[in-house]
Short mmCIF file of C-alpha atoms in Angstrom, two decimals:
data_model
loop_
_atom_site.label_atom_id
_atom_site.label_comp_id
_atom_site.label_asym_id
_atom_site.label_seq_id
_atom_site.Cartn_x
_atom_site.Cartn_y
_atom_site.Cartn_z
CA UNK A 129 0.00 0.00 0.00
CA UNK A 130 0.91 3.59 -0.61
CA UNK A 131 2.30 5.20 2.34
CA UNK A 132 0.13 8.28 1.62
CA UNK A 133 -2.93 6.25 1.92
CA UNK A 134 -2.09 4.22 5.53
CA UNK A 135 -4.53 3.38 7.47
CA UNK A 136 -7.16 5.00 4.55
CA UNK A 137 -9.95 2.87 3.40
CA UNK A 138 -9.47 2.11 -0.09
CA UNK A 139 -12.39 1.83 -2.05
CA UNK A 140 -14.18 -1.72 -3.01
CA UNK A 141 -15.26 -0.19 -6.74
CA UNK A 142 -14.48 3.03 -8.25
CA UNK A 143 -16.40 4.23 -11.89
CA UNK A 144 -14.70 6.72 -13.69
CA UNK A 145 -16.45 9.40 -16.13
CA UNK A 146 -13.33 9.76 -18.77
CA UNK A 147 -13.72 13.40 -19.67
CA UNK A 148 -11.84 15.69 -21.33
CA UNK A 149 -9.79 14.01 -24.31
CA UNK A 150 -11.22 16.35 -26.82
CA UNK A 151 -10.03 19.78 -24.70
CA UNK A 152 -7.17 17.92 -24.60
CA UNK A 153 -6.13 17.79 -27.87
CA UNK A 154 -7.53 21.47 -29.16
CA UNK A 155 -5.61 23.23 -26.10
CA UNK A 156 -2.47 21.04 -28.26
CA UNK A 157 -3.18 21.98 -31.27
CA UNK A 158 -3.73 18.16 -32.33
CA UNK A 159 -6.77 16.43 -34.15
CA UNK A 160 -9.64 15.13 -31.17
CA UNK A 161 -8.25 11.57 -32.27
CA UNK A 162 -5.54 12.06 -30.45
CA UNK A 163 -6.80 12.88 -27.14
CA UNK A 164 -8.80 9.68 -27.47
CA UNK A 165 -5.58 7.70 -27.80
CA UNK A 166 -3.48 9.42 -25.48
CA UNK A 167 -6.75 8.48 -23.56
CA UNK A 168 -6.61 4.69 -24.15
CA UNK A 169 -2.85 4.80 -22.80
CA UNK A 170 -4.26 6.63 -19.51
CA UNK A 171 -6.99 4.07 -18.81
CA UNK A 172 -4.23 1.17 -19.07
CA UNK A 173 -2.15 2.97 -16.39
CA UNK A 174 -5.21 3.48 -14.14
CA UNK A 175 -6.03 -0.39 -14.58
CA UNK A 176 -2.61 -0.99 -13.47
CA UNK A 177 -2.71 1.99 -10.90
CA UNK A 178 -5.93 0.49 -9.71
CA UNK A 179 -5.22 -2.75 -9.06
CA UNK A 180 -1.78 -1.90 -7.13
CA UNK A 181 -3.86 0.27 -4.83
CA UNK A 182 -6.30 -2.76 -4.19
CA UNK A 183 -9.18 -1.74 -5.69
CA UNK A 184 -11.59 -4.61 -6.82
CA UNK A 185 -14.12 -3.23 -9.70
CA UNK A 186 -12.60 -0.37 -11.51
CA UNK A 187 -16.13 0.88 -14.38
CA UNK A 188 -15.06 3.59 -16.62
CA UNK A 189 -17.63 5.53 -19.59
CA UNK A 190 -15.55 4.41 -22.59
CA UNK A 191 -18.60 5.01 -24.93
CA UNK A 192 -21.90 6.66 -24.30
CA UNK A 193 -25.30 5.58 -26.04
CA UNK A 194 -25.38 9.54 -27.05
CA UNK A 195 -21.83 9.24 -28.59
CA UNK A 196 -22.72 8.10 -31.58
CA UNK A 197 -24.39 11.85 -32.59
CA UNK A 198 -20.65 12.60 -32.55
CA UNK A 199 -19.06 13.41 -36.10
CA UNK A 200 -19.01 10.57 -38.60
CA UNK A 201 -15.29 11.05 -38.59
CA UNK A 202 -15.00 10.69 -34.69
CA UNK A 203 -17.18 8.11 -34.65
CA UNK A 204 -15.41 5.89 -36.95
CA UNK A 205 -11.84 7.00 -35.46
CA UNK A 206 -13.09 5.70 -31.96
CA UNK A 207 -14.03 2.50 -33.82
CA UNK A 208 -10.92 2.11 -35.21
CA UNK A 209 -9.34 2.47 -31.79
CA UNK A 210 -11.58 0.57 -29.97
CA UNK A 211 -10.59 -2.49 -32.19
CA UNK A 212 -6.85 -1.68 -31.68
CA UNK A 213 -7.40 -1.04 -27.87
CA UNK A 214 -8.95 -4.52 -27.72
CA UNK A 215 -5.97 -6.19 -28.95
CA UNK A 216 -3.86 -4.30 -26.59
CA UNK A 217 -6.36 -4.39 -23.31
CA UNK A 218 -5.78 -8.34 -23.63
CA UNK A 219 -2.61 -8.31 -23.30
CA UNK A 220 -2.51 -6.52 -20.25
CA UNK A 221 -5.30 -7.93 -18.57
CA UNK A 222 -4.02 -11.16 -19.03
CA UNK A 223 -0.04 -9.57 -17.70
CA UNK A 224 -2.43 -7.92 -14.29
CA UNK A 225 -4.81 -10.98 -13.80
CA UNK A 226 -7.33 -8.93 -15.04
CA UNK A 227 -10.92 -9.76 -15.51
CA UNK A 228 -12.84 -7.70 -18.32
CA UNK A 229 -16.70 -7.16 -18.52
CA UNK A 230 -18.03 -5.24 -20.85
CA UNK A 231 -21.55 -3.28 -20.26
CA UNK A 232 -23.92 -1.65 -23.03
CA UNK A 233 -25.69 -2.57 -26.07
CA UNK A 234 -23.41 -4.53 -28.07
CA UNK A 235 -26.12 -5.08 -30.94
CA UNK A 236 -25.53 -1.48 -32.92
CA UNK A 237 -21.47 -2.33 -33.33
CA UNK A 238 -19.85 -3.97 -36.08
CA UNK A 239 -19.90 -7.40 -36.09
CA UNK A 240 -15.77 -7.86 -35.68
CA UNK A 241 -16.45 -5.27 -32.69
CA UNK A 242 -19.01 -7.91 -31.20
CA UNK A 243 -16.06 -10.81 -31.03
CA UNK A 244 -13.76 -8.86 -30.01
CA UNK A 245 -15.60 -7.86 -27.01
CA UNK A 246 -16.39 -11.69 -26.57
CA UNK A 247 -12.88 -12.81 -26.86
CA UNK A 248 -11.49 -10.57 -24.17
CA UNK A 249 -14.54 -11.28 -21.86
CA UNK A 250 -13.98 -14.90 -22.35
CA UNK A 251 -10.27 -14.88 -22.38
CA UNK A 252 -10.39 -12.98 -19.02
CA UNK A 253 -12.93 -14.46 -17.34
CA UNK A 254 -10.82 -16.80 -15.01
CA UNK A 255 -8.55 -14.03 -13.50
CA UNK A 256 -9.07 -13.13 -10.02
CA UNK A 257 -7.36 -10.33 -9.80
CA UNK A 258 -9.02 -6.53 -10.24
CA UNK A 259 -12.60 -6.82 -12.56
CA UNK A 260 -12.44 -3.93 -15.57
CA UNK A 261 -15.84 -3.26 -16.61
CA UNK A 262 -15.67 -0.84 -19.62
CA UNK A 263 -19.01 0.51 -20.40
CA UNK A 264 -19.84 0.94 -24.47
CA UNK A 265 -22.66 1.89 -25.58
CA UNK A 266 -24.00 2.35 -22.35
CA UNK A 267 -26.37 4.69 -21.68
CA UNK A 268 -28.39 4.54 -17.90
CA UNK A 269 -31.68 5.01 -18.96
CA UNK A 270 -31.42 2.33 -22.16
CA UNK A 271 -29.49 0.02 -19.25
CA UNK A 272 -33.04 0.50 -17.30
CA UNK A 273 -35.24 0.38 -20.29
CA UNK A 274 -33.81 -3.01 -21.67
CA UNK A 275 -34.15 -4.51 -18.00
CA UNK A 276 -37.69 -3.56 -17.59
CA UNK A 277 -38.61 -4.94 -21.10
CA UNK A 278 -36.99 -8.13 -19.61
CA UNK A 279 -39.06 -8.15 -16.88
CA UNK A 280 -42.10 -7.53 -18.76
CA UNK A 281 -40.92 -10.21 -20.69
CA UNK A 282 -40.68 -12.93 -17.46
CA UNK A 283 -44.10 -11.13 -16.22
CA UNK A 284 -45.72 -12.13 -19.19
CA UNK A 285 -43.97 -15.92 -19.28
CA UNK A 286 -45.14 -16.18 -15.96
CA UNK A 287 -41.44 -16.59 -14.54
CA UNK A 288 -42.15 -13.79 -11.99
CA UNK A 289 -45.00 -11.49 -10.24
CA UNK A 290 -45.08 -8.20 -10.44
CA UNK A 291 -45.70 -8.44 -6.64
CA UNK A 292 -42.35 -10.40 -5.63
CA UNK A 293 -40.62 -7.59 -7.75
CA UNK A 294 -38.13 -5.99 -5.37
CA UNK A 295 -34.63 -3.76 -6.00
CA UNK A 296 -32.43 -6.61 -5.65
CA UNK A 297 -34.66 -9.00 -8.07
CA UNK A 298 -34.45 -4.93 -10.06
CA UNK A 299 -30.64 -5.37 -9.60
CA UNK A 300 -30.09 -8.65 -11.48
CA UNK A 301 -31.56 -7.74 -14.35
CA UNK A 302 -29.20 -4.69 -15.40
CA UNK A 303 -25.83 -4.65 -16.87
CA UNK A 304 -23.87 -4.72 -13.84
CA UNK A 305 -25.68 -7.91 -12.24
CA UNK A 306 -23.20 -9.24 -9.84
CA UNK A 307 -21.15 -6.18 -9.24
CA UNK A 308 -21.71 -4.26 -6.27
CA UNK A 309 -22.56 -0.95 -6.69
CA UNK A 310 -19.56 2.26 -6.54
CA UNK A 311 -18.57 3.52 -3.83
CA UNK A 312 -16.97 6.39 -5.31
CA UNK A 313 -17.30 8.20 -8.88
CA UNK A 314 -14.84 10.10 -10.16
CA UNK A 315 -15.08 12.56 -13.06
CA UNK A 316 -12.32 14.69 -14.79
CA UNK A 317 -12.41 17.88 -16.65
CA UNK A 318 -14.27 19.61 -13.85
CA UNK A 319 -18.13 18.80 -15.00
CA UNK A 320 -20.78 18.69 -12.67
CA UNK A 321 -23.08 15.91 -13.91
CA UNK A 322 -23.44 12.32 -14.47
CA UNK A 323 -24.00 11.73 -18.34
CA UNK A 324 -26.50 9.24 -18.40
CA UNK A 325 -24.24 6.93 -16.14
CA UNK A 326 -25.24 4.04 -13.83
CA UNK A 327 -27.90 5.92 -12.93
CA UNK A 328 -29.33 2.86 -10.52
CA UNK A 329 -26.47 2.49 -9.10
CA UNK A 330 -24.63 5.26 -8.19
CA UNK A 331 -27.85 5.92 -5.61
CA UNK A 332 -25.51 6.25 -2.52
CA UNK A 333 -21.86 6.49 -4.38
CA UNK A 334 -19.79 9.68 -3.20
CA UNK A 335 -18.97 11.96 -6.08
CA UNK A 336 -15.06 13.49 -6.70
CA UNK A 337 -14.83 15.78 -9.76
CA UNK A 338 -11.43 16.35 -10.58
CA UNK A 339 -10.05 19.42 -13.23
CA UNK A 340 -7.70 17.64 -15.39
CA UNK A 341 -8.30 16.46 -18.52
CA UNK A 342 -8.87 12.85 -18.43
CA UNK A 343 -5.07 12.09 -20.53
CA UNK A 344 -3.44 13.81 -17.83
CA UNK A 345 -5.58 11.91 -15.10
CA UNK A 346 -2.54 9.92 -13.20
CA UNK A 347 -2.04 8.09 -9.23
CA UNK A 348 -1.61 11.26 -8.08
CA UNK A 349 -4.81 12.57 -8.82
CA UNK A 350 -6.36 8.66 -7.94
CA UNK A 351 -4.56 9.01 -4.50
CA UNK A 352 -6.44 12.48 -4.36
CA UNK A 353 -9.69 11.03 -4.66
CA UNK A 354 -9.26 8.72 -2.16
CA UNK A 355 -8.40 10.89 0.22
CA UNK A 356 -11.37 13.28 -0.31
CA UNK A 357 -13.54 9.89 -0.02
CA UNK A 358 -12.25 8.93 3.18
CA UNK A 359 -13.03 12.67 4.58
CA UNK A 360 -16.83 12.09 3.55
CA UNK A 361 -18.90 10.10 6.06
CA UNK A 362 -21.49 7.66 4.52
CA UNK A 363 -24.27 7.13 6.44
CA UNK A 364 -26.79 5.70 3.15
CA UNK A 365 -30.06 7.79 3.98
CA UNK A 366 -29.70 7.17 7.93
CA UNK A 367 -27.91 9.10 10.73
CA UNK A 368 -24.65 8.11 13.13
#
């Protein structure tokens, strides 16, 4: 452990709104692509930072449902990347013992996209070390939409009641089934807001925004969020 953070309690999960590449890149002088690859090489260091620190679920925004609305240029760029960053991702994962989930609506990428997300899921799937959940077109309210239609679904089967329907039965049915919720979000480029993400389940989560871009995001400014999360007292709707 990190002498700065003795006797701190490190956080089970941490989700991570990447924000910023573009600003990145203009205040450079360089084409938006690049901020989203200088990007990639920052989440691989925060895997890596993350999993030395002893965090166990480590969810970062790698591709909102309202993305695509983007230029047809950026669009495709990030495609091209994405494919490239798959390639790459398994190599470290499988150098960390790292497990990858993916979250999001798979169906609207390219088909090469769709194994490629498979493979590294698969591939990953027996390593017990730190879980990387990337989420890709992911959007909160589609993640809640596509659950309930899957309950209605069940309902209508006759596989459950709309009376025995309760949050954690809720809980099983969204992306994230099986991973507890985050105990602390942090966002870069200074934004106040949440973007549409895990909107269930940040419910009780304590929020750090930080002012860097997300490339320049580094342990330093990880160790700073920790810090301000151990200064916060979480007392989930009750009182101490």
């Amino acid at each position: 452990m990190d002498k700065e953070l003795n006797n701190m309690v490190i956080p089970e999960h941490v989700a991570i709104i990447l924000d910023g590449n573009g600003r990145w890149a203009k205040k450079r002088g360089l084409p938006r692509s690049m901020g989203h690859k200088e990007g990639c090489i920052t989440v691989e260091k925060t895997v890596e930072d993350a999993a030395r620190l002893g965090i166990k679920y480590l969810t970062v925004y790698g591709f909102s449902t309202e993305n695509w609305k983007r230029s047809t240029e950026e669009v495709g760029a990030l495609m091209q990347l994405f494919r490239y960053y798959m390639v790459r991702l398994l190599k470290v994962s499988k150098a960390n013992n790292v497990r990858v989930k993916m979250i999001g609506d798979r169906e609207r990428f390219d088909s090469d996209i769709v194994e490629g997300i498979g493979r590294l899921v698969e591939e990953t799937k027996n390593n017990t070390g730190l879980t990387f959940v990337i989420a890709v077109n992911y959007g909160g309210r589609d993640e809640i939409v596509r659950a309930t239609r899957k309950i209605m679904e069940d309902t209508r089967e006759g596989r459950i009641s709309p009376e025995s329907l309760t949050e954690d039965i809720f809980t099983g049915y969204l992306d994230t089934k099986g991973i507890p919720d985050p105990d602390l979000l942090i966002r870069t480029s200074g934004e106040l807001r949440l973007s549409n993400y895990l909107l269930w389940q940040l419910a009780y989560t304590e929020i750090y925004v930080s002012d860097c871009y997300w490339p320049d995001f580094n342990m330093e400014e990880m160790k700073k969020a920790i810090v301000a999360y151990n200064s916060r007292e979480r007392r989930f709707g009750g009182v101490k």
